[in-house]
PDB file of C-alpha atoms in Angstrom:
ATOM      1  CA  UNK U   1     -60.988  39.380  19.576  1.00  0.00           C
ATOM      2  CA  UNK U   2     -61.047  36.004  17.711  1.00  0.00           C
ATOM      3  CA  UNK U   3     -63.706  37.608  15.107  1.00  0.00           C
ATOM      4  CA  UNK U   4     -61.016  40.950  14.600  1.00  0.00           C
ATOM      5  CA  UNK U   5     -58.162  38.483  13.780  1.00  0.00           C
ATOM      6  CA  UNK U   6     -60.660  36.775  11.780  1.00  0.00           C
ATOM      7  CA  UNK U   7     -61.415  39.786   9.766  1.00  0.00           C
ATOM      8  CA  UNK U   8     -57.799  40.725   9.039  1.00  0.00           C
ATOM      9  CA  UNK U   9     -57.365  37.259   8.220  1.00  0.00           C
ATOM     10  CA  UNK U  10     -59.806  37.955   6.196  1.00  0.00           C
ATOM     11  CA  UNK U  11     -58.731  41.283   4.862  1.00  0.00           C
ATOM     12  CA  UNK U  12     -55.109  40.340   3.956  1.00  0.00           C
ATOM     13  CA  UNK U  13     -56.095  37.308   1.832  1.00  0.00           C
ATOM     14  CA  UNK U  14     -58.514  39.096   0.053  1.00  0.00           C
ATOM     15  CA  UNK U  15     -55.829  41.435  -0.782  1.00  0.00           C
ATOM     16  CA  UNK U  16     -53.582  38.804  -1.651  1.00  0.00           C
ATOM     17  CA  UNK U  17     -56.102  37.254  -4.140  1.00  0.00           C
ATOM     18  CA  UNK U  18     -56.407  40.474  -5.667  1.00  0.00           C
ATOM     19  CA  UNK U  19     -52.849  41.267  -6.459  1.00  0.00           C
ATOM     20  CA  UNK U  20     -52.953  37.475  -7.579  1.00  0.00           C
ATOM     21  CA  UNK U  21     -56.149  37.854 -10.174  1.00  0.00           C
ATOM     22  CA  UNK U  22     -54.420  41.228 -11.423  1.00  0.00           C
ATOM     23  CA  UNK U  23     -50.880  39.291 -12.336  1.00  0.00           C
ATOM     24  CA  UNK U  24     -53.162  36.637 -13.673  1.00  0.00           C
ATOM     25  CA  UNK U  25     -54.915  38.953 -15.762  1.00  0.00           C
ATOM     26  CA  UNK U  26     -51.646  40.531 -16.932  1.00  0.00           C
ATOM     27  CA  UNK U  27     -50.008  37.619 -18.126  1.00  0.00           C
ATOM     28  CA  UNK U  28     -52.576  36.860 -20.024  1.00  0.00           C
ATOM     29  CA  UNK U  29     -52.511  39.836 -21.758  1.00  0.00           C
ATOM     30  CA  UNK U  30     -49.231  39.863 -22.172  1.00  0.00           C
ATOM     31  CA  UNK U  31     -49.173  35.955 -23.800  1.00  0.00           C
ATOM     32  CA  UNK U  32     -52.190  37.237 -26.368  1.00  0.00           C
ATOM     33  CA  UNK U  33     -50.278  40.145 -26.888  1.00  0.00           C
ATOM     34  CA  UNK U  34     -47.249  38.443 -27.619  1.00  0.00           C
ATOM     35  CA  UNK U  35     -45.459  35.873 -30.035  1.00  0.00           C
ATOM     36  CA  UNK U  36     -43.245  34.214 -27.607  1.00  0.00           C
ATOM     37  CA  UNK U  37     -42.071  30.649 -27.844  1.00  0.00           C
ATOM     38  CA  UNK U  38     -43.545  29.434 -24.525  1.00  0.00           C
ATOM     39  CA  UNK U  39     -41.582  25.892 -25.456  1.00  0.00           C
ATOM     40  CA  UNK U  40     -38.194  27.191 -25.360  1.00  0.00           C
ATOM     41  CA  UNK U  41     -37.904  29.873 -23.417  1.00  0.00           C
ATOM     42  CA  UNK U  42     -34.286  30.537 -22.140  1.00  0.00           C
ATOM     43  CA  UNK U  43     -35.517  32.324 -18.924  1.00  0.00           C
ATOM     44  CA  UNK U  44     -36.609  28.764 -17.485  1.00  0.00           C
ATOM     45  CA  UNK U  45     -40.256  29.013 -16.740  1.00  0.00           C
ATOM     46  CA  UNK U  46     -42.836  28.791 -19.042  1.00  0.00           C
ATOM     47  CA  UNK U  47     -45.644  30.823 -19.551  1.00  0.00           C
ATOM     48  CA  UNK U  48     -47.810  27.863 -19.002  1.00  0.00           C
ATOM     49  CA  UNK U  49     -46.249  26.810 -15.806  1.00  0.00           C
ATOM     50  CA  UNK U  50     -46.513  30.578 -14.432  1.00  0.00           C
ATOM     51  CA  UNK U  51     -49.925  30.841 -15.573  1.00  0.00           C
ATOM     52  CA  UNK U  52     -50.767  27.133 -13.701  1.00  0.00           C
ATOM     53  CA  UNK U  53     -48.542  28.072 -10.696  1.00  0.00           C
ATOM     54  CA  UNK U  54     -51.087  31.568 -10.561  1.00  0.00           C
ATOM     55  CA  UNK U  55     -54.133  29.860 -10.912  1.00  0.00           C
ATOM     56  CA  UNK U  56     -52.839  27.150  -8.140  1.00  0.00           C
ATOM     57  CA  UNK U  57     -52.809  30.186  -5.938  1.00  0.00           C
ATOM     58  CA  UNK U  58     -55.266  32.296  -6.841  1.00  0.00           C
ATOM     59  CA  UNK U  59     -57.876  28.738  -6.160  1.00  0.00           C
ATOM     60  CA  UNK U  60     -55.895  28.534  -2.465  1.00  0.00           C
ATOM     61  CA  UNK U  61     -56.675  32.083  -1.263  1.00  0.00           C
ATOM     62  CA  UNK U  62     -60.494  32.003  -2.793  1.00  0.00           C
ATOM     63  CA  UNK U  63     -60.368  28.616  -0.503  1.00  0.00           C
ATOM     64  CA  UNK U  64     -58.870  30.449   2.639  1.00  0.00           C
ATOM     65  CA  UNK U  65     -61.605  32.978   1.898  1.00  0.00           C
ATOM     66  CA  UNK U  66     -64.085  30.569   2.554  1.00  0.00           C
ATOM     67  CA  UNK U  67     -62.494  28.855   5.257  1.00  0.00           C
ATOM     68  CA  UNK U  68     -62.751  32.255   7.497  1.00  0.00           C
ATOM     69  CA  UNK U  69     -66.034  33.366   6.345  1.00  0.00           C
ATOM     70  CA  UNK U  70     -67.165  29.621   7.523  1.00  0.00           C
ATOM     71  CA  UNK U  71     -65.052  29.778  10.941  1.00  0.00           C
ATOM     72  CA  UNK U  72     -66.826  33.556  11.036  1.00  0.00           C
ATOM     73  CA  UNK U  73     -70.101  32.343  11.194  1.00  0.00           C
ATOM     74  CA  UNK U  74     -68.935  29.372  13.939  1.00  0.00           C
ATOM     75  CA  UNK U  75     -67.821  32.098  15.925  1.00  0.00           C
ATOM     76  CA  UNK U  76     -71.459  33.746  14.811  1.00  0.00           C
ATOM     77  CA  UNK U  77     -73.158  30.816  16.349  1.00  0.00           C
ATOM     78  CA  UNK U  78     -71.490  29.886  19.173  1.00  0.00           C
ATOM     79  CA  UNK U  79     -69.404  26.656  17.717  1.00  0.00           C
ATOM     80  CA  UNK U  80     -66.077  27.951  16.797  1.00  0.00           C
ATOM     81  CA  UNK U  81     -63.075  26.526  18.688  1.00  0.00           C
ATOM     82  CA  UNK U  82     -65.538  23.375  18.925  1.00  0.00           C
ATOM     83  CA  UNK U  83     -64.009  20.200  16.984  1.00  0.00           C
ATOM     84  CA  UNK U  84     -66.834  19.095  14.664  1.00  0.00           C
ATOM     85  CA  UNK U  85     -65.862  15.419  14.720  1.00  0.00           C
ATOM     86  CA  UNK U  86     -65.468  14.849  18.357  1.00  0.00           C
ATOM     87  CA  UNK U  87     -67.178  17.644  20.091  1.00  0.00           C
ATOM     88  CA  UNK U  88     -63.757  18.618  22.018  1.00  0.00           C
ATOM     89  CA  UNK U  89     -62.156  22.124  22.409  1.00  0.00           C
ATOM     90  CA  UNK U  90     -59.887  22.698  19.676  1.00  0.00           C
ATOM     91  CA  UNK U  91     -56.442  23.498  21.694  1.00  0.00           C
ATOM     92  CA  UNK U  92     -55.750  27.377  21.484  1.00  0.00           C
ATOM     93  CA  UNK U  93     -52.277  26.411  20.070  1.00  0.00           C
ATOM     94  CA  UNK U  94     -54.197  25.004  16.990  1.00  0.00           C
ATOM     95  CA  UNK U  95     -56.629  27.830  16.905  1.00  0.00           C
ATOM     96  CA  UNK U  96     -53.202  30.468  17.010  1.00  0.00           C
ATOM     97  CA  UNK U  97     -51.704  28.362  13.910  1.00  0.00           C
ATOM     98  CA  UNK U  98     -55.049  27.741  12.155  1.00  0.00           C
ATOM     99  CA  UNK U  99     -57.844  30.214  13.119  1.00  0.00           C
ATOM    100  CA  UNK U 100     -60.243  28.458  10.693  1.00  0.00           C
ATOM    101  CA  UNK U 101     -59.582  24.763  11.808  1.00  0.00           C
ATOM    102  CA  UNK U 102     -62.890  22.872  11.801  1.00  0.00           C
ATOM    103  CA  UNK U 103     -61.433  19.437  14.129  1.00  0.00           C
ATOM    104  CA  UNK U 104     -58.924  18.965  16.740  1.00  0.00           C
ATOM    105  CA  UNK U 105     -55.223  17.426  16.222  1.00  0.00           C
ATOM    106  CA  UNK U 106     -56.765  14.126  16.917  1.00  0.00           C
ATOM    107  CA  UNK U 107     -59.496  14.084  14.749  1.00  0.00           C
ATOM    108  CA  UNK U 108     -57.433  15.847  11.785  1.00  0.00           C
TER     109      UNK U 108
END
């Protein structure tokens, strides 16, 4: 059970990073494509700050990639739900909010 809501985890990030890499990809086409004045743009938002605010969360789902393929292989071994620090069940509420988490509240 833990494992299957691992895997969707999983599944819906990777997704999520996908759709992410694609916009990424497309605004960068569209900016070498393109002559716009990224310094005064009346829409608000640069170009720049979009790009950044992609790549900012592009890097986070990659990250929560490797968070469940590392809490996959605890559950693999026998050591998930196990706080690293202190040894301690982590408490399910914890586990429900944060399927990956490595520690306890305590040791957080």
């Amino acid at each position: 059970m833990v494992r299957d809501e691992l895997l969707r985890l999983r599944a819906s990030t990777e997704a999520e990073a996908a759709t992410m890499a694609r916009d990424l990809e497309a605004l960068f086409a569209a900016s070498r494509d393109s002559n716009a004045d990224d310094e005064h743009d009346p829409e608000g938002a640069t170009i720049g700050f979009e790009r950044a605010q992609l790549t900012a969360l592009l890097a986070t789902a990659r990250e929560r990639i490797a968070e469940v393929d590392d809490a996959l292989r605890r559950v693999d071994t026998g050591t998930y739900g196990v706080c690293e620090r202190c040894g301690k069940p982590i408490p399910a509420e914890r586990l429900a909010a944060r399927p990956f988490a490595r520690s306890c509240m305590a040791c957080a």
